[in-house]
Every structure is written in structure tokens, then in C-alpha cells.
PDB file of C-alpha atoms in Angstrom:
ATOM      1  CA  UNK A 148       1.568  39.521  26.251  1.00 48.00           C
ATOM      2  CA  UNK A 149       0.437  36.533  28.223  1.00 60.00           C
ATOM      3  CA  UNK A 150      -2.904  36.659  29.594  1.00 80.00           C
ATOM      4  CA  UNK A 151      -3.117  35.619  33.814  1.00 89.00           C
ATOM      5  CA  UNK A 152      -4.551  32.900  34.772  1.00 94.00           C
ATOM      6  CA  UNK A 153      -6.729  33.364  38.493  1.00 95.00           C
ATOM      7  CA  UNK A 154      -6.869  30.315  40.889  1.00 96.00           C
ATOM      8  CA  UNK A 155      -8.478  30.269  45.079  1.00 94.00           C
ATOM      9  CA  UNK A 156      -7.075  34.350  44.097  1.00 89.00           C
ATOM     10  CA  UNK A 157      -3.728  33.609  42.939  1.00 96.00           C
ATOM     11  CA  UNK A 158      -2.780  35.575  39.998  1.00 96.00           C
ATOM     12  CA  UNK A 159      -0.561  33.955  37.386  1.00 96.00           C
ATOM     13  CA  UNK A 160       0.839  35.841  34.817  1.00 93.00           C
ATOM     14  CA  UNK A 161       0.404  39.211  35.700  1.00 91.00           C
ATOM     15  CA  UNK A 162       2.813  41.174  38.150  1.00 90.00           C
ATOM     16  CA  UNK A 163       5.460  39.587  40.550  1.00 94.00           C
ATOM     17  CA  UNK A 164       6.633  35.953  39.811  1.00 96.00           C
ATOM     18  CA  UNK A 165       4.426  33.716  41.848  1.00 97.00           C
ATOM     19  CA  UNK A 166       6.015  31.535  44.018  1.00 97.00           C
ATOM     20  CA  UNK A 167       5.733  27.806  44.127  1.00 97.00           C
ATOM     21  CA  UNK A 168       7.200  25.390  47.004  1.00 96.00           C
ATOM     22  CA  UNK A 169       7.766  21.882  46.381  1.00 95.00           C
ATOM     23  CA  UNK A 170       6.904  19.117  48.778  1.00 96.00           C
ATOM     24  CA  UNK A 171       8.936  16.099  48.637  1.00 94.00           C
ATOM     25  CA  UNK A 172       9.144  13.921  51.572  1.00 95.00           C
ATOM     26  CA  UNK A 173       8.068  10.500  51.131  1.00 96.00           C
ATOM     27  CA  UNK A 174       5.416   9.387  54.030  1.00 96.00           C
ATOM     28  CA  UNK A 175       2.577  10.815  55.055  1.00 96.00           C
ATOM     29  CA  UNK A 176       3.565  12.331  58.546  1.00 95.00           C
ATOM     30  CA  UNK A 177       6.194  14.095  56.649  1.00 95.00           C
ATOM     31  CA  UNK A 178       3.967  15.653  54.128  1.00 96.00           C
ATOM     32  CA  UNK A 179       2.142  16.760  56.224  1.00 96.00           C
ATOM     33  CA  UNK A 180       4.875  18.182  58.544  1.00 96.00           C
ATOM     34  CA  UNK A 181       6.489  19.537  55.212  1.00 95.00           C
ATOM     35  CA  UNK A 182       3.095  21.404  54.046  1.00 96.00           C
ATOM     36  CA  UNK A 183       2.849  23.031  57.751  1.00 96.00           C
ATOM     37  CA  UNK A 184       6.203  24.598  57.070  1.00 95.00           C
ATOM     38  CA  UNK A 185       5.554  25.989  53.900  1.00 96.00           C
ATOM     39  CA  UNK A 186       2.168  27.451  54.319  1.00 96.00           C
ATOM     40  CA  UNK A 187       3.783  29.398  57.160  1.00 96.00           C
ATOM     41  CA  UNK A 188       5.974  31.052  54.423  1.00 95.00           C
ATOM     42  CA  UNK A 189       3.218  32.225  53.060  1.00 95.00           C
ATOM     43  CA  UNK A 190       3.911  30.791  48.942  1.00 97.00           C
ATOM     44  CA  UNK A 191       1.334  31.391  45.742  1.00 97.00           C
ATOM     45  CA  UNK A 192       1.943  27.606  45.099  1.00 98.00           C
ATOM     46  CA  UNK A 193       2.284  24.709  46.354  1.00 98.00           C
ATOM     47  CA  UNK A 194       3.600  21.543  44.259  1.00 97.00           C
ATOM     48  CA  UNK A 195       3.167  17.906  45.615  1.00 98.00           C
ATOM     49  CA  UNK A 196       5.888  16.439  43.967  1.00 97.00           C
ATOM     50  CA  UNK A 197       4.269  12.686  44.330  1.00 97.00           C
ATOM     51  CA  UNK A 198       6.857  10.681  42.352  1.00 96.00           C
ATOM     52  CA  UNK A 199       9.154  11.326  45.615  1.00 95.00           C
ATOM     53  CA  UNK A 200       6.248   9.559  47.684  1.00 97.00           C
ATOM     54  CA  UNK A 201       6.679   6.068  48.790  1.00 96.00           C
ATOM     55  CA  UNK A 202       3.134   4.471  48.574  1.00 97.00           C
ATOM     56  CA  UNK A 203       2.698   6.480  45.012  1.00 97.00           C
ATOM     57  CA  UNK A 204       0.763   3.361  43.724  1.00 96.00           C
ATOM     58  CA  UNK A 205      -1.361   3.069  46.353  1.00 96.00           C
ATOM     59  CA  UNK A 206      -4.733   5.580  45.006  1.00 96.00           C
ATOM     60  CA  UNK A 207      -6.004   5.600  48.724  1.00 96.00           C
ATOM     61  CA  UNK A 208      -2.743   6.595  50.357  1.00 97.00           C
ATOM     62  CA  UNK A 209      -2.371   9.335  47.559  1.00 97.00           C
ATOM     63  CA  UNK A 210      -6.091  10.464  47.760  1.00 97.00           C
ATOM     64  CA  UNK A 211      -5.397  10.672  51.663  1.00 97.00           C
ATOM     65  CA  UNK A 212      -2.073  12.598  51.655  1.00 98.00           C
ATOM     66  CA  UNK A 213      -4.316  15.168  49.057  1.00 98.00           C
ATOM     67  CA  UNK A 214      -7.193  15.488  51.804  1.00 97.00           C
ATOM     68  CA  UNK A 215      -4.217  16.720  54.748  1.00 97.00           C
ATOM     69  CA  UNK A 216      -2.673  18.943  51.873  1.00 98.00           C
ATOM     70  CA  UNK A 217      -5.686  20.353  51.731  1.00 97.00           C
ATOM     71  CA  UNK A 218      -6.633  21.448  54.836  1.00 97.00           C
ATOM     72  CA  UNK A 219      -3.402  22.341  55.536  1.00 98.00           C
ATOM     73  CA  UNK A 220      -2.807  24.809  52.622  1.00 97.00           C
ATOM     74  CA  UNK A 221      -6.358  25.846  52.606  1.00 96.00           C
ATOM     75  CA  UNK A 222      -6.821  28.867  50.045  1.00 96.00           C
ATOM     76  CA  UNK A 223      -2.800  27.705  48.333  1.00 98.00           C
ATOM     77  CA  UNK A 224      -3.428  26.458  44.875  1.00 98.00           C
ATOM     78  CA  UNK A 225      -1.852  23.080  44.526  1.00 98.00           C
ATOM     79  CA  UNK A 226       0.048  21.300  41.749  1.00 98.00           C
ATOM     80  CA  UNK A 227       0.093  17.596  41.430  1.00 98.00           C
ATOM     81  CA  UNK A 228       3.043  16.153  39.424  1.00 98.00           C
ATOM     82  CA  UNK A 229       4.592  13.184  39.203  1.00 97.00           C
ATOM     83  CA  UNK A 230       8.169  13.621  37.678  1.00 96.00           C
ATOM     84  CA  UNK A 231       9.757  10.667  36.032  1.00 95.00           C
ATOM     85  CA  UNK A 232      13.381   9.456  35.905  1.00 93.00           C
ATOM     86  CA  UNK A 233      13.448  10.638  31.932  1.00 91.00           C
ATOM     87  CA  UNK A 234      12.377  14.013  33.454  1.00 91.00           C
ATOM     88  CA  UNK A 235      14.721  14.356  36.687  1.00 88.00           C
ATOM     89  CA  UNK A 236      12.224  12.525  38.934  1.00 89.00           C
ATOM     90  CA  UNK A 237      12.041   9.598  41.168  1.00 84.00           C
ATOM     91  CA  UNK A 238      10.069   7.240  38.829  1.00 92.00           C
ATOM     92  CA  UNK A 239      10.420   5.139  35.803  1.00 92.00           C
ATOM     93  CA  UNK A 240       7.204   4.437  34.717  1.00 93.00           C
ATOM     94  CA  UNK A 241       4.870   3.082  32.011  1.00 93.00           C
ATOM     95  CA  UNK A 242       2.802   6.293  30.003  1.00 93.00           C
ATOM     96  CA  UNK A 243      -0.405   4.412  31.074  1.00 94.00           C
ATOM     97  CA  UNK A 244       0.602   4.363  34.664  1.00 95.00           C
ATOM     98  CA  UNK A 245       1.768   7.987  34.645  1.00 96.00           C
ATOM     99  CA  UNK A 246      -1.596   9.077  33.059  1.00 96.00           C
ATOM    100  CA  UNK A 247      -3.009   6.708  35.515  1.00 96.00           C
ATOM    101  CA  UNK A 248      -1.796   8.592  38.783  1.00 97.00           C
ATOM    102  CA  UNK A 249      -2.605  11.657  37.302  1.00 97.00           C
ATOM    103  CA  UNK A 250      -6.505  10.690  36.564  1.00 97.00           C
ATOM    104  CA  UNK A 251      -6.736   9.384  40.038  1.00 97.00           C
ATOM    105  CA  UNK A 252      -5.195  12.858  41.627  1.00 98.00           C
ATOM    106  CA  UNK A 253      -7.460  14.626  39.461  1.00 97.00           C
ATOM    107  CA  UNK A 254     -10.781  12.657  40.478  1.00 97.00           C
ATOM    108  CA  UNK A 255     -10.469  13.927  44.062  1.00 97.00           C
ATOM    109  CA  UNK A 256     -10.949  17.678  42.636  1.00 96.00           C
ATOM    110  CA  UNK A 257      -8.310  18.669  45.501  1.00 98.00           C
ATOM    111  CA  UNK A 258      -5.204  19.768  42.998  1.00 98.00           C
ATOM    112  CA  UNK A 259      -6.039  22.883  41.206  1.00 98.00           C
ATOM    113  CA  UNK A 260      -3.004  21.850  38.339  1.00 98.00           C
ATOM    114  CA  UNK A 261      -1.835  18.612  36.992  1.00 98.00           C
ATOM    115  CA  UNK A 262       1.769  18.810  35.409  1.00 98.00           C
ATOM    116  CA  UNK A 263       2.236  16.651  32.299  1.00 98.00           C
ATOM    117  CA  UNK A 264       5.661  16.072  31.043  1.00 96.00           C
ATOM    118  CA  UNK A 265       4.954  16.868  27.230  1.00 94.00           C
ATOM    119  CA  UNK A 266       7.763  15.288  25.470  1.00 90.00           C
ATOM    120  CA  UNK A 267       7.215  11.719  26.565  1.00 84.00           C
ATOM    121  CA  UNK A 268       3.375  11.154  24.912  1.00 89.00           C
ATOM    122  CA  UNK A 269       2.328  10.920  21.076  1.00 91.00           C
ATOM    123  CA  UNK A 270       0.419  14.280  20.321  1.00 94.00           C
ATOM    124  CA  UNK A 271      -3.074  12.483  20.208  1.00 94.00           C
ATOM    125  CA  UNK A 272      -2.925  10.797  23.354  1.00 94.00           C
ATOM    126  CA  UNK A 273      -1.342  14.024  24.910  1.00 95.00           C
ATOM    127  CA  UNK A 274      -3.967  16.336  23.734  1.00 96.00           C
ATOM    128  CA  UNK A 275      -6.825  13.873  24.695  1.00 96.00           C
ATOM    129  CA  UNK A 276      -5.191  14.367  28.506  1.00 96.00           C
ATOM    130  CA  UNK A 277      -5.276  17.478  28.249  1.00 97.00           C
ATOM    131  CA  UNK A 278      -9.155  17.788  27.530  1.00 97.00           C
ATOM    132  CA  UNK A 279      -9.598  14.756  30.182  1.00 98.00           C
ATOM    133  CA  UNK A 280      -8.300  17.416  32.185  1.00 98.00           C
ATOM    134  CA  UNK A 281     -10.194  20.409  31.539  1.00 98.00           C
ATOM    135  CA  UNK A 282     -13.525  18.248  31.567  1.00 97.00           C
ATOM    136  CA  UNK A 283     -12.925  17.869  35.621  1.00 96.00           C
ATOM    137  CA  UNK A 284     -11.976  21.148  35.966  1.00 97.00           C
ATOM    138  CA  UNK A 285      -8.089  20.758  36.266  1.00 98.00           C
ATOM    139  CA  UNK A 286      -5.744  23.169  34.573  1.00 98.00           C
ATOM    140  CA  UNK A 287      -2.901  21.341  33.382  1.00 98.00           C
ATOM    141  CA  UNK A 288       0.780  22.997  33.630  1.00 98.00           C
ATOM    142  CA  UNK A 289       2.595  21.159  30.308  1.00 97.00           C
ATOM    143  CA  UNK A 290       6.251  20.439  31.289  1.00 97.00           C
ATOM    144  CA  UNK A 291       9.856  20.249  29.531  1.00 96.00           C
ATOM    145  CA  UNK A 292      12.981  19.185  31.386  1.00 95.00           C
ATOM    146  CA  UNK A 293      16.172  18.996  30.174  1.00 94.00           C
ATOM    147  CA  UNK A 294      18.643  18.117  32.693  1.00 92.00           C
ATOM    148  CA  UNK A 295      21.468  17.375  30.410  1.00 92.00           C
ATOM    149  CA  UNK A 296      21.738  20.638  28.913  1.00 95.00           C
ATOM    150  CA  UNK A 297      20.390  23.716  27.245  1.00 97.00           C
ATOM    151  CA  UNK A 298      18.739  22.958  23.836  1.00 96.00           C
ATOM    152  CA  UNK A 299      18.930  25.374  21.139  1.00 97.00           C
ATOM    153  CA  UNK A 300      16.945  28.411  21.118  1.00 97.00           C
ATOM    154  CA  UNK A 301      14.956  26.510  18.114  1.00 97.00           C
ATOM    155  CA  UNK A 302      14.490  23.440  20.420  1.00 97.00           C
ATOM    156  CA  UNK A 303      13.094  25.174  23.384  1.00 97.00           C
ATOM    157  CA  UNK A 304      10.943  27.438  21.511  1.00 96.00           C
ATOM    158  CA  UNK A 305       9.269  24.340  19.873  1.00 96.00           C
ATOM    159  CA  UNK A 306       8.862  22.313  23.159  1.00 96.00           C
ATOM    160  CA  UNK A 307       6.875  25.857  24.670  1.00 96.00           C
ATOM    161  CA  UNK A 308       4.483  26.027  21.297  1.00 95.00           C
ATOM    162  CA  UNK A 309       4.073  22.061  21.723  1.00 96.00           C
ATOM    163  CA  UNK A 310       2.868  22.290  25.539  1.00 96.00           C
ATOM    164  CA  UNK A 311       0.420  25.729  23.945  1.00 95.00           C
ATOM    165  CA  UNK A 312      -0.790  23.532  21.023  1.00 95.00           C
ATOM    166  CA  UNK A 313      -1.368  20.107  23.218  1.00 96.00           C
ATOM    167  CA  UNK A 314      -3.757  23.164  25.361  1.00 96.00           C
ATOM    168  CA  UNK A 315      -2.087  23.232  28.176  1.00 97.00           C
ATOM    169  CA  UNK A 316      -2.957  26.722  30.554  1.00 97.00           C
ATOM    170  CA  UNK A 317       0.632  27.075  31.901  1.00 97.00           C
ATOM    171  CA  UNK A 318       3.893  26.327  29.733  1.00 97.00           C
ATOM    172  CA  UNK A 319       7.150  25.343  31.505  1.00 97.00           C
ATOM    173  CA  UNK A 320      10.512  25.210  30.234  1.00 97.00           C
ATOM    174  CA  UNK A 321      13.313  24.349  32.579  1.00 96.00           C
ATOM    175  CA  UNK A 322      17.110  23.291  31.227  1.00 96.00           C
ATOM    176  CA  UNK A 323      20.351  22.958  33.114  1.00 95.00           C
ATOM    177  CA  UNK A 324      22.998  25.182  32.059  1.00 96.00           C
ATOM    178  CA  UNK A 325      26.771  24.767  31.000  1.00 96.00           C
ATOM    179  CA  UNK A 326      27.649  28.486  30.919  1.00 96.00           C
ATOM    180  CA  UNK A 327      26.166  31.806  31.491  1.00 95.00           C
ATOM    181  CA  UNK A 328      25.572  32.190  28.082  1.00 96.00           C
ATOM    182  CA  UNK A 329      23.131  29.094  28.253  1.00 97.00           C
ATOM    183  CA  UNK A 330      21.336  30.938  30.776  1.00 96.00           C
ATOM    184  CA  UNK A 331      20.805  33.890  28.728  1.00 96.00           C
ATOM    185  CA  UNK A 332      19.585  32.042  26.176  1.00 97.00           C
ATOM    186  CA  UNK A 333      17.104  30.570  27.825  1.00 97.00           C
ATOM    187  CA  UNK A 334      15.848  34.098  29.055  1.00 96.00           C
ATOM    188  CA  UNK A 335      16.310  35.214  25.100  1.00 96.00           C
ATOM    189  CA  UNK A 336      13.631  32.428  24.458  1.00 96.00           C
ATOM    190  CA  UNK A 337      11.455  33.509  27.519  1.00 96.00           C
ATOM    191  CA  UNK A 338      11.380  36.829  26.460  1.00 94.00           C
ATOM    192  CA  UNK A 339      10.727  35.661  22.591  1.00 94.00           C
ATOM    193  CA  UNK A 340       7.868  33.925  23.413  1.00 93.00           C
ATOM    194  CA  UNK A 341       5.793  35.792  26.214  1.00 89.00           C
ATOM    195  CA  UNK A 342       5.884  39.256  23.866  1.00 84.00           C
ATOM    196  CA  UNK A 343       5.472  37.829  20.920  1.00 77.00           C
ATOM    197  CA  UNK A 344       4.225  33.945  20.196  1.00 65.00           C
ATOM    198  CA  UNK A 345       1.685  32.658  23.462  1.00 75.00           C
ATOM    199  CA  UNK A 346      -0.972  34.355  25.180  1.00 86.00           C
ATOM    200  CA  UNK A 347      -0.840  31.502  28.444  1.00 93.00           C
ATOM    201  CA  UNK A 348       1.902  31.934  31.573  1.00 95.00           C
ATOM    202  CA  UNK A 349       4.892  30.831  30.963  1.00 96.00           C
ATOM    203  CA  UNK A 350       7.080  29.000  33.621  1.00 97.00           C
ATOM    204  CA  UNK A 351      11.073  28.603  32.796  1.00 97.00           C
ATOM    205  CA  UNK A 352      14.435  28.486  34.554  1.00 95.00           C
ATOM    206  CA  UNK A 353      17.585  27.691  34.238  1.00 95.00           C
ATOM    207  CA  UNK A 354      19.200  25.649  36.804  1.00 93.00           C
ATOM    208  CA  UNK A 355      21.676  24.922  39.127  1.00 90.00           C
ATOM    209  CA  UNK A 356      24.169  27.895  39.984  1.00 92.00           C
ATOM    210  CA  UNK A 357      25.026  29.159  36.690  1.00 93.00           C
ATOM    211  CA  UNK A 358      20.903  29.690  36.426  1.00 92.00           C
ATOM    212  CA  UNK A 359      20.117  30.730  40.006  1.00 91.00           C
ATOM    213  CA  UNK A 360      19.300  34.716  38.153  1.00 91.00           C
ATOM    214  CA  UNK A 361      16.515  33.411  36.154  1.00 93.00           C
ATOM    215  CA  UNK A 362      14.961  32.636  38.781  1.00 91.00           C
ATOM    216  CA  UNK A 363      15.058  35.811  40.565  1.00 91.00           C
ATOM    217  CA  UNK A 364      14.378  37.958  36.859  1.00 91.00           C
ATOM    218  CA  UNK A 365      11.785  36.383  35.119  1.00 88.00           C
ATOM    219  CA  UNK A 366       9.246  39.127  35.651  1.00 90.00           C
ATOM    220  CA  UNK A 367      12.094  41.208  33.050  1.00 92.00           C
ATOM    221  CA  UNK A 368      11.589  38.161  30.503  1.00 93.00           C
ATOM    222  CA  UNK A 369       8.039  36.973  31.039  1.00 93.00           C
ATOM    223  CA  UNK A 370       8.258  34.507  33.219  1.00 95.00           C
ATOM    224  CA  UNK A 371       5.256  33.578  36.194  1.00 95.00           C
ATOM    225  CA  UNK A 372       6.259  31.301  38.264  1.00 97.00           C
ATOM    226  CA  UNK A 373       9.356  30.350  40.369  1.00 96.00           C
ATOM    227  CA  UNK A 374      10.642  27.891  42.381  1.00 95.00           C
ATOM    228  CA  UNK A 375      11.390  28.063  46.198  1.00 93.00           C
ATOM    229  CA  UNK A 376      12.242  25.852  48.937  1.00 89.00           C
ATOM    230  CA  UNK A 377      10.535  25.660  52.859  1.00 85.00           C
ATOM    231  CA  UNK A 378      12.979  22.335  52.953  1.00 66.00           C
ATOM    232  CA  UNK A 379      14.260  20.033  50.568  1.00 65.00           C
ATOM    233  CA  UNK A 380      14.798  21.323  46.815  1.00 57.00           C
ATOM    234  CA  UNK A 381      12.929  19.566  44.340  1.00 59.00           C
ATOM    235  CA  UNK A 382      15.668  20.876  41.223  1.00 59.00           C
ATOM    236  CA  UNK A 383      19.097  22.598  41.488  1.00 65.00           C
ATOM    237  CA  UNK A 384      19.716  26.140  42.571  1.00 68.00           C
ATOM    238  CA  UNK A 385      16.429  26.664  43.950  1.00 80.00           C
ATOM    239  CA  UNK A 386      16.473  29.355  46.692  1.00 86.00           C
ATOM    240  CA  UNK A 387      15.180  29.497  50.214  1.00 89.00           C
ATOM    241  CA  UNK A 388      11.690  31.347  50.021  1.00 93.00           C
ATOM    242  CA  UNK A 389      13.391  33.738  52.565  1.00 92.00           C
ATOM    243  CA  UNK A 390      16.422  35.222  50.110  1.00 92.00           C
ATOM    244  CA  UNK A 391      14.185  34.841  46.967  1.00 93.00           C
ATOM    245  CA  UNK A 392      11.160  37.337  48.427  1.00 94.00           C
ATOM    246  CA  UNK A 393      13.209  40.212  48.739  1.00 94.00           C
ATOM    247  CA  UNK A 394      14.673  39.985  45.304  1.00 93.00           C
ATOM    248  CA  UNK A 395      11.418  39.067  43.349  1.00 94.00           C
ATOM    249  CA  UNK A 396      10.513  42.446  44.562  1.00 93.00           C
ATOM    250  CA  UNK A 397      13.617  44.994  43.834  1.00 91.00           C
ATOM    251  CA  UNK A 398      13.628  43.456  40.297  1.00 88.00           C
ATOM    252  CA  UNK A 399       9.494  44.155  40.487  1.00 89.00           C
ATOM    253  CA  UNK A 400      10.175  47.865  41.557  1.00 86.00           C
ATOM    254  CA  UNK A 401      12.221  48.174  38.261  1.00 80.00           C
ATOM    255  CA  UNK A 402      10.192  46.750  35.740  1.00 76.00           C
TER     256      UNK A 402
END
């Protein structure tokens, strides 16, 4: 079983699915607007999705958007990610860059998580991140998105054991289905690999409509985290905080 994984007293991994709310708007005053609204709901997580920001390349813009997130969520842990266009993001983007804005996030010691899109670095320079990382104290959430499709259950089991052996604390997996059958393959995996093959959280959905369950059932399979909006989606079939609550918890009742 996966061990948890405690942040500002946040527990990942063990019990109910967290909760995570994406921001996404792209200035400042809407951020900040954005943040107000979901720390209201009351969410585990928070994740600045930055690539949606407009001054993204500007470090003292970013570092002052982190500084309102911050005071605004207060005791929320917060995830910094910056989501490229290979990814299902806003930005196309040079690896140095992408490292770059991640270094810069992490240098303020605001975000308790960095998300690193696994599949688009060479091993070495991915695993020297990752330490980067963990020397400032950031854990790092390593990320696989495959909006095209649902891999085989071969492919997405080796893109999970990749994020575990790069060292990253949280592994997330998260495909777009073609049929229901996808879906359930994707939960086959989840379920393969939180019993049986990593000891860290694991994060994965399936999205759009023909994925919406998994991310309502993951407690069943062994997933931590999901995905819920206070606003704007940052991914298909992502539920309003409001509908997902209540059925985090009959499913939690069960299991």
C-alpha cells in the first residue's frame, strides 16, 4: 500500500481522495478573485495552473501572484505547475525555460509541490530536478498526460514507475478515454500499482465524460487526489467541488 504523504495537515494517501482546485485565470486581480472562491469551498489542494497566466515570464509578477495565493489560501497546500501544449497546457516551451519557471516558483518557498511533466526530459536531467527540488524543500508531483488516448496498460504502468524512479513523492497518471472500457483500464492499472508496485500517492483519472467515475472512485483503486472546479476546469469532466463532496464520501463509507 502507498504510504501518505502530510503537508500544512493535509493527508495524502491515506483515507478520502483529497481534493485539489485548479486556478486558471490569467491576471493577477483574477487570481486572486479565483483563490477567494475556492478557499471558501474549503479544498485539500490548491493548483496554480501558471502556464494559463499571462505575464508567466515575468519572475516578479509570478513571485507576486504566489505571495496573494498565499495569504489567501493560508494553511491550503499549493501546487505550482506549468502545463505545456505537448501536455494539454497553454505553453510551448523550451525544457530550460520550463525548468526555469519552476526553479524560480520554487525559490520563493510559497508552493508546497512542483509538478514536472516526466515524459518530456532525458532521465538524468529529470532526476537532477527532482533532487534540485527536494534540496529546497519542494515535493515534486511527477506528471503523465495523454490527451489523445488511453495507452496500454503496459504503457501507463511504465510512465507511473518512471515518475517513482525519477523520485518524485506523488505519481500522476491522467489519459482521455475512447470507451468505458478505457476507463476501466486505467482503474485496472491504478489498482495494479497502489497494492502491489509503489509505496508514494498515486494521482490518476480518466477524463472527459466517459471518465467522470474515476474521479469520484479512486479511493476503491488507490487513487489520492482528485480534481474539482470553484470556476473554470483546468481538464475535461472535472466536477463542481459541490456534486463531487458528497460522492467522495458514499464511495468512502463503502470501502
Amino acid at each position: 500500500m502507498a504510504r501518505s504523504i502530510v503537508v500544512k495537515n493535509t493527508v495524502i494517501g491515506e483515507g478520502m481522495p483529497c481534493i485539489c482546485v485548479p486556478l486558471t485565470q490569467t491576471d493577477v486581480s483574477g487570481l486572486a478573485a479565483e483563490a477567494e472562491r475556492a478557499a471558501a469551498v474549503c479544498p485539500d489542494l490548491v493548483e496554480w495552473r501558471a502556464d494559463c497566466f499571462e505575464n508567466i515570464f515575468c519572475p516578479s509578477d509570478v513571485e507576486d501572484v504566489l505571495k496573494r495565493l498565499s495569504g489567501i489560501l493560508g494553511s491550503i497546500p499549493l501546487i505550482f505547475t506549468v502545463r505545456t501544449q505537448k501536455e494539454g497546457g497553454s505553453l510551448q516551451i523550451s525544457e530550460e525555460d520550463y525548468i526555469r519557471l519552476l526553479k524560480h516558483a520554487a525559490d520563493t518557498k510559497i508552493p508546497s509541490f512542483v509538478d514536472i511533466e516526466v515524459m518530456q526530459m532525458e532521465f538524468s536531467r529529470l532526476r537532477e530536478a527532482v533532487d534540485w527540488f527536494h534540496r529546497k524543500g519542494i515535493l515534486v508531483i511527477g506528471s503523465s498526460h495523454h490527451f489523445e488516448g488511453t495507452p496500454s496498460e503496459t504503457e501507463m504502468e511504465a510512465a507511473l514507475r518512471r515518475e517513482d524512479e525519477a523520485g518524485a513523492d506523488i505519481l500522476k497518471l491522467a489519459v482521455m478515454p475512447h470507451d468505458y472500457g478505457d476507463t476501466a483500464r486505467l482503474l485496472h492499472v491504478t489498482g495494479g500499482m497502489s497494492r502491489k508496485n509503489v509505496q508514494k500517492p498515486l494521482i490518476t483519472m480518466s477524463m472527459g465524460p466517459l471518465g467522470s467515475a474515476s474521479r469520484f472512485c479512486g479511493e476503491i483503486f488507490g487513487s489520492a487526489v482528485t480534481f474539482a472546479t470553484a470556476g473554470r476546469m483546468s481538464a475535461p469532466g472535472q466536477l463542481p467541488i459541490d456534486e463531487l463532496r458528497p460522492l467522495l464520501q458514499v464511495f468512502h463509507e463503502f470501502v
